[in-house]
Amino acid sequence: MRTTGAGSGRRDAAEGTIDGPTAVRAASTGFTILLLGGLLTPIAATYLPVIGRFWLLVTAVVAFAVAGRRIGTAAVPALHGACAALGSYILVLPLVLWMPGQAAGVDVEQLVSSAGMAAGVGAIAGAIAGRRRDGATR
């Protein structure tokens, strides 16, 4: 799961489909972006009225892309990126469900579509990062 040297680009034979420690760090980074973006929503809505409507969507796409592009030594970068981005969404999910106004019930369609978006954006970002990584080692 670790590279054999700093910046060598070679991977160990013991690598897995997903680089676990890198996926956890990537999910944590995505969670941080989602959390800060959510906290900045009232400011964005007040001072950037055009962008404010789409602030949470843009924040989510950025967070999932950042989480998904950190692939480390994953053998399947798209799967790794999807898992990392989905992990960041799962980390923020308790805060979303805990928000006031959710007492009426959970919107299952939104939860599923957000999870799908996380997996899709993370997979695309991971695939692109994998192509760049593998293209640089050739």
CSV table of C-alpha atoms in Angstrom, one decimal:
chain,number,residue,atom,x,y,z
A,1,MET,CA,0.0,0.0,0.0
A,2,ARG,CA,3.0,2.3,0.2
A,3,THR,CA,5.2,3.5,-2.5
A,4,THR,CA,8.8,2.2,-2.5
A,5,GLY,CA,10.3,5.6,-2.4
A,6,ALA,CA,9.3,9.2,-2.3
A,7,GLY,CA,8.0,10.1,-5.7
A,8,SER,CA,9.3,6.9,-7.3
A,9,GLY,CA,5.9,6.1,-8.8
A,10,ARG,CA,6.4,2.3,-8.3
A,11,ARG,CA,3.9,0.4,-6.2
A,12,ASP,CA,4.3,-2.6,-3.9
A,13,ALA,CA,3.0,-6.0,-4.9
A,14,ALA,CA,0.8,-6.0,-1.8
A,15,GLU,CA,-1.3,-3.1,-3.0
A,16,GLY,CA,-5.0,-3.6,-2.9
A,17,THR,CA,-7.9,-2.4,-5.0
A,18,ILE,CA,-8.4,0.5,-2.6
A,19,ASP,CA,-5.6,2.3,-0.6
A,20,GLY,CA,-7.3,2.3,2.8
A,21,PRO,CA,-5.3,5.0,4.6
A,22,THR,CA,-5.4,7.3,1.7
A,23,ALA,CA,-9.2,6.7,1.3
A,24,VAL,CA,-9.8,7.7,4.9
A,25,ARG,CA,-7.7,10.9,4.6
A,26,ALA,CA,-9.5,11.7,1.4
A,27,ALA,CA,-12.9,11.2,3.0
A,28,SER,CA,-11.8,13.4,5.9
A,29,THR,CA,-10.8,16.2,3.5
A,30,GLY,CA,-14.1,15.9,1.6
A,31,PHE,CA,-16.0,16.0,4.9
A,32,THR,CA,-14.1,19.2,5.9
A,33,ILE,CA,-15.0,20.9,2.6
A,34,LEU,CA,-18.6,19.8,3.0
A,35,LEU,CA,-18.7,21.1,6.6
A,36,LEU,CA,-17.1,24.4,5.9
A,37,GLY,CA,-19.3,24.9,2.7
A,38,GLY,CA,-22.4,24.2,4.7
A,39,LEU,CA,-21.4,26.7,7.4
A,40,LEU,CA,-20.7,29.3,4.8
A,41,THR,CA,-24.1,28.9,3.1
A,42,PRO,CA,-25.8,31.8,4.8
A,43,ILE,CA,-22.9,34.1,3.9
A,44,ALA,CA,-22.9,32.9,0.3
A,45,ALA,CA,-26.7,33.4,0.0
A,46,THR,CA,-26.5,36.9,1.4
A,47,TYR,CA,-23.5,38.3,-0.4
A,48,LEU,CA,-23.6,36.2,-3.6
A,49,PRO,CA,-27.3,35.8,-4.4
A,50,VAL,CA,-26.7,34.3,-7.9
A,51,ILE,CA,-24.2,31.7,-6.6
A,52,GLY,CA,-25.9,31.4,-3.2
A,53,ARG,CA,-28.7,29.3,-4.6
A,54,PHE,CA,-26.3,26.7,-5.9
A,55,TRP,CA,-23.7,27.0,-3.1
A,56,LEU,CA,-24.4,23.6,-1.5
A,57,LEU,CA,-24.4,21.8,-4.9
A,58,VAL,CA,-21.1,23.4,-5.9
A,59,THR,CA,-19.6,22.7,-2.5
A,60,ALA,CA,-20.7,19.1,-2.7
A,61,VAL,CA,-19.2,18.6,-6.2
A,62,VAL,CA,-15.9,20.2,-5.2
A,63,ALA,CA,-15.7,18.1,-2.0
A,64,PHE,CA,-16.4,14.9,-3.8
A,65,ALA,CA,-14.0,15.7,-6.6
A,66,VAL,CA,-11.2,16.6,-4.1
A,67,ALA,CA,-11.9,13.4,-2.1
A,68,GLY,CA,-12.0,11.3,-5.3
A,69,ARG,CA,-8.8,12.5,-6.8
A,70,ARG,CA,-6.6,11.4,-3.8
A,71,ILE,CA,-6.0,7.9,-5.0
A,72,GLY,CA,-2.6,7.0,-3.5
A,73,THR,CA,-1.6,3.6,-4.7
A,74,ALA,CA,-5.1,2.2,-5.4
A,75,ALA,CA,-5.1,-0.4,-8.2
A,76,VAL,CA,-8.6,0.7,-9.3
A,77,PRO,CA,-8.6,4.5,-9.0
A,78,ALA,CA,-12.2,5.0,-10.1
A,79,LEU,CA,-13.5,2.6,-7.3
A,80,HIS,CA,-11.1,4.2,-4.8
A,81,GLY,CA,-12.3,7.7,-5.7
A,82,ALA,CA,-16.0,6.6,-5.5
A,83,CYS,CA,-15.4,5.1,-2.0
A,84,ALA,CA,-13.5,8.1,-0.7
A,85,ALA,CA,-16.2,10.5,-1.9
A,86,LEU,CA,-19.0,8.4,-0.6
A,87,GLY,CA,-17.1,8.2,2.7
A,88,SER,CA,-17.0,12.0,3.0
A,89,TYR,CA,-20.8,12.0,2.4
A,90,ILE,CA,-21.4,9.3,5.0
A,91,LEU,CA,-19.3,11.3,7.5
A,92,VAL,CA,-21.4,14.5,7.0
A,93,LEU,CA,-24.7,12.6,6.9
A,94,PRO,CA,-25.4,12.6,10.7
A,95,LEU,CA,-25.0,16.4,10.7
A,96,VAL,CA,-27.4,16.7,7.8
A,97,LEU,CA,-30.0,14.5,9.5
A,98,TRP,CA,-29.5,16.3,12.8
A,99,MET,CA,-30.4,19.7,11.3
A,100,PRO,CA,-33.6,21.4,12.5
A,101,GLY,CA,-36.4,21.0,10.0
A,102,GLN,CA,-35.7,17.3,9.5
A,103,ALA,CA,-38.3,16.3,12.1
A,104,ALA,CA,-40.9,15.8,9.3
A,105,GLY,CA,-38.9,12.9,8.0
A,106,VAL,CA,-36.0,11.9,6.0
A,107,ASP,CA,-36.1,12.6,2.2
A,108,VAL,CA,-34.8,9.2,1.0
A,109,GLU,CA,-34.7,10.3,-2.6
A,110,GLN,CA,-32.4,13.1,-1.8
A,111,LEU,CA,-30.1,10.9,0.3
A,112,VAL,CA,-29.9,8.3,-2.5
A,113,SER,CA,-29.3,10.9,-5.2
A,114,SER,CA,-26.6,12.7,-3.1
A,115,ALA,CA,-24.9,9.3,-2.5
A,116,GLY,CA,-25.1,8.6,-6.2
A,117,MET,CA,-23.6,12.0,-7.0
A,118,ALA,CA,-20.8,11.4,-4.5
A,119,ALA,CA,-20.0,8.0,-6.0
A,120,GLY,CA,-20.2,9.3,-9.6
A,121,VAL,CA,-18.1,12.5,-9.1
A,122,GLY,CA,-15.6,10.5,-7.0
A,123,ALA,CA,-15.3,7.8,-9.6
A,124,ILE,CA,-14.7,10.3,-12.4
A,125,ALA,CA,-12.1,12.2,-10.3
A,126,GLY,CA,-10.4,9.0,-9.4
A,127,ALA,CA,-10.3,7.8,-12.9
A,128,ILE,CA,-8.7,11.0,-14.1
A,129,ALA,CA,-6.2,11.0,-11.3
A,130,GLY,CA,-5.4,7.4,-12.1
A,131,ARG,CA,-4.7,8.2,-15.8
A,132,ARG,CA,-2.4,11.0,-14.8
A,133,ARG,CA,-0.6,8.9,-12.3
A,134,ASP,CA,-0.2,5.9,-14.6
A,135,GLY,CA,0.7,8.1,-17.5
A,136,ALA,CA,3.5,9.8,-15.5
A,137,THR,CA,5.1,6.4,-14.6
A,138,ARG,CA,5.4,5.2,-18.2
